[in-house]
PDB file of C-alpha atoms in Angstrom:
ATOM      1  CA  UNK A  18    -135.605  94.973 100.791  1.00 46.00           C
ATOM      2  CA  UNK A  19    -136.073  98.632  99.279  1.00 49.00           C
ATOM      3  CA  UNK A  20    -134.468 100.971 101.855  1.00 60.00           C
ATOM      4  CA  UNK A  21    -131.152 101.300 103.426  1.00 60.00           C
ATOM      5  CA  UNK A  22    -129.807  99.095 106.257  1.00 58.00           C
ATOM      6  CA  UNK A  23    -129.586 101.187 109.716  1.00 45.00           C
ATOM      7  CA  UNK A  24    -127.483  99.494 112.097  1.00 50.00           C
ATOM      8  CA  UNK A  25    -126.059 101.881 114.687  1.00 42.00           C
ATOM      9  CA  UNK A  26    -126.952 104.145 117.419  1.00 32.00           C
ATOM     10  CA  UNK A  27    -127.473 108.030 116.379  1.00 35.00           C
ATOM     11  CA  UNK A  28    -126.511 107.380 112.870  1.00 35.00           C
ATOM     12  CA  UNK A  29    -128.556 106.511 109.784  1.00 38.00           C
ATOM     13  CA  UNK A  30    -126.124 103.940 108.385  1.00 56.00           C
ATOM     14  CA  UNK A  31    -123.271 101.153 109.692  1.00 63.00           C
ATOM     15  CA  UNK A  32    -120.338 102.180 110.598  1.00 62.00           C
ATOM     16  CA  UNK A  33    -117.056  99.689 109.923  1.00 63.00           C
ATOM     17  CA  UNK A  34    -113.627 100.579 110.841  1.00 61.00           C
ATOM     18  CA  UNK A  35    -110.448 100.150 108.877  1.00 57.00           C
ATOM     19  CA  UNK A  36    -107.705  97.131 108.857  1.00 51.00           C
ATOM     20  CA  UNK A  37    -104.663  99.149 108.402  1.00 54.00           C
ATOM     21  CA  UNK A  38    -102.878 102.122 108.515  1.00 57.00           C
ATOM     22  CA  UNK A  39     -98.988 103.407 107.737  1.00 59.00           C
ATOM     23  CA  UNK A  40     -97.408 107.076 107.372  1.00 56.00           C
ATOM     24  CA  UNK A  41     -96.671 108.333 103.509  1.00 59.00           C
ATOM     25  CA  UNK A  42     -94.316 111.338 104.353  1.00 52.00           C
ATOM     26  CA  UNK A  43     -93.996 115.034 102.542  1.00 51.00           C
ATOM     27  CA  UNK A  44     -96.390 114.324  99.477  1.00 55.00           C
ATOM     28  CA  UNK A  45     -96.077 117.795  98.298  1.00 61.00           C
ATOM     29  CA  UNK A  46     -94.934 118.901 101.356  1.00 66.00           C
ATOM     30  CA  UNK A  47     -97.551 117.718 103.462  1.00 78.00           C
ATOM     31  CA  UNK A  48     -97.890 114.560 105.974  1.00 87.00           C
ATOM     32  CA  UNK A  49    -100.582 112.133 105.025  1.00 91.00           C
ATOM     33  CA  UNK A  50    -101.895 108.948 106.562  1.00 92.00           C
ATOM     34  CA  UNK A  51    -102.874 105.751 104.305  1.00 90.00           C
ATOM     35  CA  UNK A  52    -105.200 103.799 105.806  1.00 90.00           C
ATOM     36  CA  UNK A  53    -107.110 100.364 104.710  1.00 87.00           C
ATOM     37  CA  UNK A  54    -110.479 101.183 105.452  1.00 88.00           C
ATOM     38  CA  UNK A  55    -112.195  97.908 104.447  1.00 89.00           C
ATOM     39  CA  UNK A  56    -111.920  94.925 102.769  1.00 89.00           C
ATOM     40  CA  UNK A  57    -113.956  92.188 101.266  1.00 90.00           C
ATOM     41  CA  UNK A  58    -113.634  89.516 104.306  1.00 90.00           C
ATOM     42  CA  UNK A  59    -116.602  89.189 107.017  1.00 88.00           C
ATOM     43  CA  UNK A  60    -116.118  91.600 109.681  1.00 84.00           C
ATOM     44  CA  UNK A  61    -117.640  92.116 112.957  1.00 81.00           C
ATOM     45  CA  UNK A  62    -120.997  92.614 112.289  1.00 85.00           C
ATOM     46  CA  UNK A  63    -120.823  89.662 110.031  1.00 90.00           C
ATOM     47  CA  UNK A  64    -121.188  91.083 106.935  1.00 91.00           C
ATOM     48  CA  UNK A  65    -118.857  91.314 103.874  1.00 93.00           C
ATOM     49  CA  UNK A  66    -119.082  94.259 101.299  1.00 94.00           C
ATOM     50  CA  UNK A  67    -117.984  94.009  97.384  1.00 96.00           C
ATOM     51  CA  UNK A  68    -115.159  96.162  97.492  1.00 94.00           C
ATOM     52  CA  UNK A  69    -115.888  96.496  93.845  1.00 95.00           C
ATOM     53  CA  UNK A  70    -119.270  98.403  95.392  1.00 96.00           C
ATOM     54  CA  UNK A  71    -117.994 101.192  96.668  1.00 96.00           C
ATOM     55  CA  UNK A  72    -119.553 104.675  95.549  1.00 97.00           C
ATOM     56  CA  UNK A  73    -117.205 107.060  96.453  1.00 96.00           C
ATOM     57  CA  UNK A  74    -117.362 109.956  93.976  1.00 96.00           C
ATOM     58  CA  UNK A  75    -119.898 112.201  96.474  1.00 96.00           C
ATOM     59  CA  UNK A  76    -117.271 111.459  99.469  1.00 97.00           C
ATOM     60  CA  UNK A  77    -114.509 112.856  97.309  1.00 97.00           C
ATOM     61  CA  UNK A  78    -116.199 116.018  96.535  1.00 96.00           C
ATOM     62  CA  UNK A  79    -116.695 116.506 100.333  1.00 94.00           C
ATOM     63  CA  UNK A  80    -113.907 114.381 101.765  1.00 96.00           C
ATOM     64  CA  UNK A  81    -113.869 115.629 105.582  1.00 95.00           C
ATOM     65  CA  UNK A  82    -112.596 113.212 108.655  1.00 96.00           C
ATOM     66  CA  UNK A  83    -114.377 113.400 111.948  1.00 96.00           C
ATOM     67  CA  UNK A  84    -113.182 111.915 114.880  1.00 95.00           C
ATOM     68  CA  UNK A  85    -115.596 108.923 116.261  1.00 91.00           C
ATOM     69  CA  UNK A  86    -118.486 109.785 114.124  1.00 90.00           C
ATOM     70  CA  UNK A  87    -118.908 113.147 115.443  1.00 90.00           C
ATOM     71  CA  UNK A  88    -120.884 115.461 113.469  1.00 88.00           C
ATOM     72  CA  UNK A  89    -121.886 117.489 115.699  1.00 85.00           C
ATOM     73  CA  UNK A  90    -125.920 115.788 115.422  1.00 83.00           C
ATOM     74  CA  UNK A  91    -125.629 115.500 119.360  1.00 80.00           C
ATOM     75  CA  UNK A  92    -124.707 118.949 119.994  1.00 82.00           C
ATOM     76  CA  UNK A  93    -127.792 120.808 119.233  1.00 78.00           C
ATOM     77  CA  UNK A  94    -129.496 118.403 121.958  1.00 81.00           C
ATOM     78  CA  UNK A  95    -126.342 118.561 124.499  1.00 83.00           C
ATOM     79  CA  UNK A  96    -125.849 122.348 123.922  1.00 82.00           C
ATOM     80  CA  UNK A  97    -121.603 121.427 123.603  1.00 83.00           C
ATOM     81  CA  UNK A  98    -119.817 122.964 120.741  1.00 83.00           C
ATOM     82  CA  UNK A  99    -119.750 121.040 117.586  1.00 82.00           C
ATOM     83  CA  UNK A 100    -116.741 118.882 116.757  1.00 87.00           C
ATOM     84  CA  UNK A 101    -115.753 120.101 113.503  1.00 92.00           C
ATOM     85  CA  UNK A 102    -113.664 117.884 111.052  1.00 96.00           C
ATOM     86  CA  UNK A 103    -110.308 116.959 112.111  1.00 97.00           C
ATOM     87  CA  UNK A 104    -109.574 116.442 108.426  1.00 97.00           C
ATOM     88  CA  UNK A 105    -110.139 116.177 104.978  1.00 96.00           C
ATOM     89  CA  UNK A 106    -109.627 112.282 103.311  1.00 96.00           C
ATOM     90  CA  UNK A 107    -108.996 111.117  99.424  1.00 96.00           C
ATOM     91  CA  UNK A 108    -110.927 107.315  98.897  1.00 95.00           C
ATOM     92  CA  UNK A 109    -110.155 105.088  96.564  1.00 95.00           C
ATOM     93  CA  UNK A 110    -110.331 101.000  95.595  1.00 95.00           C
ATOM     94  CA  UNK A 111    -106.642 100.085  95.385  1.00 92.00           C
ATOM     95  CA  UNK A 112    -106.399  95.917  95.024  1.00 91.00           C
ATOM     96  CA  UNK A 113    -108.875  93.897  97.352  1.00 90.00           C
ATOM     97  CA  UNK A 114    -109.187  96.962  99.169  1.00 91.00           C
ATOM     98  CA  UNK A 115    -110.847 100.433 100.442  1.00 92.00           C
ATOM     99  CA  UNK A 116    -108.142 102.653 100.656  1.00 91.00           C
ATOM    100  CA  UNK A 117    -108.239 106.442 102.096  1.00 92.00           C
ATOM    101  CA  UNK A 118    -104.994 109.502 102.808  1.00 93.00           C
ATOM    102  CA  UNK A 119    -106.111 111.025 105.464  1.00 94.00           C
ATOM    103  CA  UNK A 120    -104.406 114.783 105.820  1.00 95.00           C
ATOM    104  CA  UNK A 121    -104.592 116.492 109.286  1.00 96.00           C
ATOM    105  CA  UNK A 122    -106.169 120.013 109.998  1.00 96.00           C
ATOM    106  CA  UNK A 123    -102.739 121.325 110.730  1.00 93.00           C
ATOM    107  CA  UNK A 124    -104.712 124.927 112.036  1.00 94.00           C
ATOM    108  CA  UNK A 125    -106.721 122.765 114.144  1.00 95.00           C
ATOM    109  CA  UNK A 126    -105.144 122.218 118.128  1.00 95.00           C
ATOM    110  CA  UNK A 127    -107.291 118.913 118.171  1.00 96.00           C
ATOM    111  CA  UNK A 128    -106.939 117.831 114.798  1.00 96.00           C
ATOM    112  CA  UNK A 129    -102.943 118.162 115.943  1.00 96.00           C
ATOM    113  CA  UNK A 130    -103.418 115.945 118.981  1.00 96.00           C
ATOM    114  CA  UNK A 131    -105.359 113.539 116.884  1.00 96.00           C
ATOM    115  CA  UNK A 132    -102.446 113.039 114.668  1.00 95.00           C
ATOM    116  CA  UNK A 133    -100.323 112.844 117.158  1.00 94.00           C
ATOM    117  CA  UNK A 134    -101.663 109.774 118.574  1.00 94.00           C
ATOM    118  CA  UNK A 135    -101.595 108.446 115.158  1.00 92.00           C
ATOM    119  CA  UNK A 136     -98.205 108.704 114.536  1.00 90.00           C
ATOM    120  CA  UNK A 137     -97.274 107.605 118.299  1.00 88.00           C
ATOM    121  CA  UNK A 138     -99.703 104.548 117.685  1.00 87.00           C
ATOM    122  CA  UNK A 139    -102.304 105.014 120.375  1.00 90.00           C
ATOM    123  CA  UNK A 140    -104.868 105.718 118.131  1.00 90.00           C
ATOM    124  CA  UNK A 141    -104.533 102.608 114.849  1.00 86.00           C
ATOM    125  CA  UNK A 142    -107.921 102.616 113.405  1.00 89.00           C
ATOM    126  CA  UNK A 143    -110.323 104.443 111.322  1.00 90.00           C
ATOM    127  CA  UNK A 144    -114.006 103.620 110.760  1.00 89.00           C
ATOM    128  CA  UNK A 145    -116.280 104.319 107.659  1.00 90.00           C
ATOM    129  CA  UNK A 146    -120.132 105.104 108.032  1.00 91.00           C
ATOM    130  CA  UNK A 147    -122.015 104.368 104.937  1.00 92.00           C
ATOM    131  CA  UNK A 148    -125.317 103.482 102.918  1.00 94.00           C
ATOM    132  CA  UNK A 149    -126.361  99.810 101.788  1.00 94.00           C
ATOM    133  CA  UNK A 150    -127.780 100.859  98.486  1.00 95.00           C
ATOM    134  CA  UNK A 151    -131.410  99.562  97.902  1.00 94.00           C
ATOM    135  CA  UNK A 152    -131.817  95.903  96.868  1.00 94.00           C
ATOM    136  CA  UNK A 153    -128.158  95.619  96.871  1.00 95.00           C
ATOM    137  CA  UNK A 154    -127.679  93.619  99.827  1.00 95.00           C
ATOM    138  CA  UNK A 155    -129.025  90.205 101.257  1.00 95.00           C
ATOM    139  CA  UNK A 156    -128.660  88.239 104.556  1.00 95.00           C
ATOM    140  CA  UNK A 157    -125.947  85.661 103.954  1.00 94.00           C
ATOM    141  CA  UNK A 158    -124.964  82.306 106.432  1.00 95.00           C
ATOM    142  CA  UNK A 159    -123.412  84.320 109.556  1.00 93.00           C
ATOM    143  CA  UNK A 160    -126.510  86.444 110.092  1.00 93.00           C
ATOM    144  CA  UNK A 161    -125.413  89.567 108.539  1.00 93.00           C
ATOM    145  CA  UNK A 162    -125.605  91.174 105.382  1.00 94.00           C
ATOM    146  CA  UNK A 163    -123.713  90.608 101.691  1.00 96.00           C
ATOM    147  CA  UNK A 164    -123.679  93.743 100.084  1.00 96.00           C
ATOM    148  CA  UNK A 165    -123.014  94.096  96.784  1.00 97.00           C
ATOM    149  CA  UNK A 166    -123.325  98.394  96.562  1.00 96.00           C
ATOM    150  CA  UNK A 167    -122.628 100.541  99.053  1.00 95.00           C
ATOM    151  CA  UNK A 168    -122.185 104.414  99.402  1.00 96.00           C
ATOM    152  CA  UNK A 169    -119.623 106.116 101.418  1.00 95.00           C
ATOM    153  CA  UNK A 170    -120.646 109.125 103.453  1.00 95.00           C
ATOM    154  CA  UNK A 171    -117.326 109.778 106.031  1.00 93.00           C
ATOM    155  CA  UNK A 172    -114.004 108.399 107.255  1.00 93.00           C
ATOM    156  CA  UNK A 173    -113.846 109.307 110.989  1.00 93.00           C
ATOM    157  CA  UNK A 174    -110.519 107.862 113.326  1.00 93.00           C
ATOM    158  CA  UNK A 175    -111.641 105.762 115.965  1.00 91.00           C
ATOM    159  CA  UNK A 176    -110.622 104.708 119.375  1.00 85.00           C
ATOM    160  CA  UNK A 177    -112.293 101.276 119.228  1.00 73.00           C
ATOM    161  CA  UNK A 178    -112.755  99.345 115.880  1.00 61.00           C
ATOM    162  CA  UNK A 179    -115.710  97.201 115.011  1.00 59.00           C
ATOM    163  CA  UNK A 180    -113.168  95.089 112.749  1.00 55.00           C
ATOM    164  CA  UNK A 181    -111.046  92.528 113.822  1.00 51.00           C
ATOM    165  CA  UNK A 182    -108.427  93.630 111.522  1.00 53.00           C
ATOM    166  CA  UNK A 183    -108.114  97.097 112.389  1.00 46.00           C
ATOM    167  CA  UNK A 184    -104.682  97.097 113.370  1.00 45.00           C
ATOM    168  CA  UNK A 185    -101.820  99.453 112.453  1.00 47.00           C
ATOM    169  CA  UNK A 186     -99.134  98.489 109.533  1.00 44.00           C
ATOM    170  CA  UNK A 187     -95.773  99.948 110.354  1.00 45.00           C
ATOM    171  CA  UNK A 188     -93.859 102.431 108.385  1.00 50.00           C
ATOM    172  CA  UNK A 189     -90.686 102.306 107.089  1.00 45.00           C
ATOM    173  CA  UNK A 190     -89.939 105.071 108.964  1.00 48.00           C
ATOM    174  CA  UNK A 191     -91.011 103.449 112.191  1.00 49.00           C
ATOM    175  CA  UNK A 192     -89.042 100.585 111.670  1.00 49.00           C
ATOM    176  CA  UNK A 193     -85.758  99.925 113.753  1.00 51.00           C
ATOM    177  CA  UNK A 194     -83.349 101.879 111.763  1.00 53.00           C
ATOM    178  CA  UNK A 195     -81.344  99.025 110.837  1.00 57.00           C
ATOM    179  CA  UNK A 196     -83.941  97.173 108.903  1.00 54.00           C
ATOM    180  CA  UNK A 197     -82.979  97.998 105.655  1.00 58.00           C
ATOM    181  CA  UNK A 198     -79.183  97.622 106.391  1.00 63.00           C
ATOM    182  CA  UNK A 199     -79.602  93.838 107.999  1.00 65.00           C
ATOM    183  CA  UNK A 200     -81.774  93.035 104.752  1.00 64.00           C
ATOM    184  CA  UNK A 201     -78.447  94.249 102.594  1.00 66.00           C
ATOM    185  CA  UNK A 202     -76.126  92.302 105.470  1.00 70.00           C
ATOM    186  CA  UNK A 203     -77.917  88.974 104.583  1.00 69.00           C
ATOM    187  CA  UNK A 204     -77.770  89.680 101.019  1.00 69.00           C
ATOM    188  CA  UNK A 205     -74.447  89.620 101.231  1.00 71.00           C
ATOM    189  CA  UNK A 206     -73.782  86.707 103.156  1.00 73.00           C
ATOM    190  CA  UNK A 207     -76.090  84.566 100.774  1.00 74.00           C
ATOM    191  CA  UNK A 208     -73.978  85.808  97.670  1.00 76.00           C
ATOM    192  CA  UNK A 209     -70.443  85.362  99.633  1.00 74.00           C
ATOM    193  CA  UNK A 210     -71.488  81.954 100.001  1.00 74.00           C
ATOM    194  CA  UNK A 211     -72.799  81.333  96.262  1.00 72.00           C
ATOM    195  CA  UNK A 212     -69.414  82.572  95.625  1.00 72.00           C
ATOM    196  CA  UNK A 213     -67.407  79.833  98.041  1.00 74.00           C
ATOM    197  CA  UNK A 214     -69.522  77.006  96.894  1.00 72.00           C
ATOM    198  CA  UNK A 215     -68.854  77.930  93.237  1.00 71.00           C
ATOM    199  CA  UNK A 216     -65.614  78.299  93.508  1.00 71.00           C
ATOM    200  CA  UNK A 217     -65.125  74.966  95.757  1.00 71.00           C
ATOM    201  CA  UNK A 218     -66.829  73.300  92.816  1.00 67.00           C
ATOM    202  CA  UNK A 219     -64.704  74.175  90.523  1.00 67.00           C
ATOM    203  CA  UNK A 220     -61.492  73.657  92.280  1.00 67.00           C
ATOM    204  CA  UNK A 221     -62.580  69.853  93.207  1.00 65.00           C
ATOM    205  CA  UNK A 222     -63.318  69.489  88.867  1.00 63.00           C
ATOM    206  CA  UNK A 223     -60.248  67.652  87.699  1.00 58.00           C
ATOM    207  CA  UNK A 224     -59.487  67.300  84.418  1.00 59.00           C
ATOM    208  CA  UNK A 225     -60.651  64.128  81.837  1.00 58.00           C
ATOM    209  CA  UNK A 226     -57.883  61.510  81.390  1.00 59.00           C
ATOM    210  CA  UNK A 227     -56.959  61.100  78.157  1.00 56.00           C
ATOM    211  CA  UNK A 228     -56.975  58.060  75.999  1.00 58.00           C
ATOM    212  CA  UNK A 229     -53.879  56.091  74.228  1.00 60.00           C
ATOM    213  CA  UNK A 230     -55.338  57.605  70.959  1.00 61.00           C
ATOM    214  CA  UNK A 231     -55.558  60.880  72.023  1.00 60.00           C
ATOM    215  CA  UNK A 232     -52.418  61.285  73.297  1.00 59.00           C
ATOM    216  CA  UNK A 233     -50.817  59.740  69.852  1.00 61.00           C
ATOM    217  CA  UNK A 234     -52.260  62.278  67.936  1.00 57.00           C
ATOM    218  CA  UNK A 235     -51.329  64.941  70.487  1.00 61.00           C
ATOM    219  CA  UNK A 236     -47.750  63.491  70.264  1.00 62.00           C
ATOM    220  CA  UNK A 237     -48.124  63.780  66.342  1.00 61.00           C
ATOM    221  CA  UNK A 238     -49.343  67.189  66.282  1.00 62.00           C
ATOM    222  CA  UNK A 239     -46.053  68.100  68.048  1.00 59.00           C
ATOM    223  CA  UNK A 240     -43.955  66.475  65.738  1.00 60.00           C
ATOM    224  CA  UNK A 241     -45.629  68.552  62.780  1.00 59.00           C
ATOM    225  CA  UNK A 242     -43.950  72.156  61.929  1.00 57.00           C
ATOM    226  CA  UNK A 243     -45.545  74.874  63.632  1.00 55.00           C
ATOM    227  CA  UNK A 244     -48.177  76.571  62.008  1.00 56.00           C
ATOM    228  CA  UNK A 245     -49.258  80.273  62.120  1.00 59.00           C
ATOM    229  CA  UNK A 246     -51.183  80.998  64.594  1.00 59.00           C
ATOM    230  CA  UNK A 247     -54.722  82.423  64.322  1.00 61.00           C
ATOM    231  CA  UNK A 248     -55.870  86.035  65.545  1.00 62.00           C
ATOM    232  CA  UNK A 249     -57.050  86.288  68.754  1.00 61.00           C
ATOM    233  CA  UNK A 250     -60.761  86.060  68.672  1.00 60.00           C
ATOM    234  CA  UNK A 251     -62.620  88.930  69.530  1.00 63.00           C
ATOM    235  CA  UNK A 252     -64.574  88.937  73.398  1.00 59.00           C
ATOM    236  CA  UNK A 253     -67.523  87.795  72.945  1.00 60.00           C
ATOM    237  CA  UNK A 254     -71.039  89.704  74.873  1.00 57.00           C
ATOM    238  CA  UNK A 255     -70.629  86.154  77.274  1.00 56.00           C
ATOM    239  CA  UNK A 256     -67.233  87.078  77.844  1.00 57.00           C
ATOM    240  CA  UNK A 257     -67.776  90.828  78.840  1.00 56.00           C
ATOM    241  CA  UNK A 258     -70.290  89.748  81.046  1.00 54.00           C
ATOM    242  CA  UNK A 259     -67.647  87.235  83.150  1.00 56.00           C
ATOM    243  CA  UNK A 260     -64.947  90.143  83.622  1.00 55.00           C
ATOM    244  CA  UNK A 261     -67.772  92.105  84.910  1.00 52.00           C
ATOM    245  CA  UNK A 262     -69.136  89.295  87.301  1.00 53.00           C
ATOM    246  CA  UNK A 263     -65.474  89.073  88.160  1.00 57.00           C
ATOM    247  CA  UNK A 264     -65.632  92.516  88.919  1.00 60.00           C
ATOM    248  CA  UNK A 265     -68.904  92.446  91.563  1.00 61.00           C
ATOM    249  CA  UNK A 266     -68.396  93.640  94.535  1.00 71.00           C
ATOM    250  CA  UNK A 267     -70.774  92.350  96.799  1.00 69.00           C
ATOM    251  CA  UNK A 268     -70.222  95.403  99.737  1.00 70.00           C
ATOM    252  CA  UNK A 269     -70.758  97.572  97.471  1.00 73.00           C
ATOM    253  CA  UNK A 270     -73.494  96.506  95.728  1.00 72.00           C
ATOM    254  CA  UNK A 271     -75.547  96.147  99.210  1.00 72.00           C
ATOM    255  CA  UNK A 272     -74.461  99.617  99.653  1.00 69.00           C
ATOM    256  CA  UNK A 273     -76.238 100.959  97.003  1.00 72.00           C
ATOM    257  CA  UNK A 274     -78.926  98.644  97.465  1.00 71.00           C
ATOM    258  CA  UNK A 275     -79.817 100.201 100.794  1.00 68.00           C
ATOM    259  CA  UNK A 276     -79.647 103.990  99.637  1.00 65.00           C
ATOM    260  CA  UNK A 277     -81.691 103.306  96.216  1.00 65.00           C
ATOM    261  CA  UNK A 278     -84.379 100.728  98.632  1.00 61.00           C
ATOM    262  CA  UNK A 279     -85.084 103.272 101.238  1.00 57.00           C
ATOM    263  CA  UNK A 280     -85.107 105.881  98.501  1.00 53.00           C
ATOM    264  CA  UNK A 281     -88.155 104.025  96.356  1.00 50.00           C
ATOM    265  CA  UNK A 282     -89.533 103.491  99.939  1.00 48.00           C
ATOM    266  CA  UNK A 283     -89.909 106.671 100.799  1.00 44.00           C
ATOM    267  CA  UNK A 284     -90.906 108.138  97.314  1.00 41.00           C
ATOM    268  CA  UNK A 285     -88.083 110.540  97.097  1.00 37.00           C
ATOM    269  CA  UNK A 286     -86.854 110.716  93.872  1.00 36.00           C
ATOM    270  CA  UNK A 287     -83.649 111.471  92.463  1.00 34.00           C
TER     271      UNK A 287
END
């Protein structure tokens, strides 16, 4: 094998569509999309790519987003208007995964629909096209292709995925809006009842009987003058840390819990 592997219709290298997708919101002021654009696993045209592979560098110096593979190739034979790129992308390996931000042509009425579909989830998927590199890639047991090296050439959003896994991921921010506050709820409930079964424990604890011996030299010890009594000791680190368990609050601490988890969550920092 010394050339790259064509496998679809009007284009001049596979195209594979993402697994997942969620909202990142005002990264420097601006709304981007983070999408899983492949992974390792077989997809649908039974291949499986080395996510270590990827060449991304000459996607990132020209990182546009079409929609549905359009580049406009068909145009010049249908005489339509070009579709020009919805918007511009950022790839990356993050994990055992492709990742890729997409950022919307804001200027752009379609790009604006696009997005909006996103964000409503009627559109979930995006799709890469890209390059088996030369000798890079072999047939494996399914019937399609292992590929070790691969070169990205776009990122377009899709309204049907060739992978199996190209389904959306949830935001935070699409979440019911009591997620975070039912987390803290049951937080508290499990340390409410630490608390009860600690403190049931420790009420059912009875103290040691004492032995005929012990009690005559406890009896003696009474008899003898009183002696001066030592300084208090001082608290000991142990100590400070029992008033301040003492102390907890569990409320409250859920309380801040919730503000400081959807805080990290949504990258706003204070």
């Amino acid at each position: 094998m010394t050339g790259p592997i064509t496998r679809s219709l009007r284009l001049s290298a596979v195209r594979k569509d993402a697994a997942t997708l969620s909202a990142v919101e005002s990264i420097g002021g601006r709304r981007v999309f983070k999408f899983k654009a492949s992974d390792g696993d077989f997809d649908r045209y039974s291949d499986r790519l080395n996510v270590k592979g990827w060449r991304v560098d000459g996607y990132n110096a020209n990182g546009v987003v079409l929609y549905n593979h359009d580049d406009g190739a068909s145009a010049s034979l249908t005489g339509a208007e070009p579709q020009l790129p919805i918007g511009k992308g950022r790839v990356y390996v993050e994990g055992d995964a492709l990742m890729v931000d997409v950022e919307f042509d804001d200027e752009d009425e379609f790009a604006k629909k696009v997005e909006r579909k996103v964000s409503k989830g009627i559109l979930n998927a995006v799709s890469v096209r890209y390059l088996m590199l030369p000798g890079q890639y072999r047939q494996n047991e399914r019937g399609g292709y292992d590929c070790d090296a691969q070169e990205l050439l776009e990122v377009s959003v899709v309204t049907i995925p060739g992978n199996s896994r190209a389904v959306r991921s949830k935001s935070l921010d699409e979440a019911p809006d009591d997620l975070v506050e039912r987390i803290a709820t049951r937080v508290v409930e499990l340390l409410d009842a630490r608390a009860e079964a600690k403190s049931t424990d420790e009420e059912e604890a009875e103290p040691e009987e004492k032995s005929a011996d012990e009690e005559d030299v406890e009896d003696e010890r009474k008899s003898e003058p009183d002696e001066e009594e030592p300084p208090p000791a001082e608290p000991s680190e142990g100590d400070e840390e029992e008033e301040e368990t003492k102390g907890f609050n569990a409320t409250d601490a859920a309380k801040s819990f919730v503000e400081a988890f959807k805080g990290y969550i949504r990258g706003v920092k204070e």
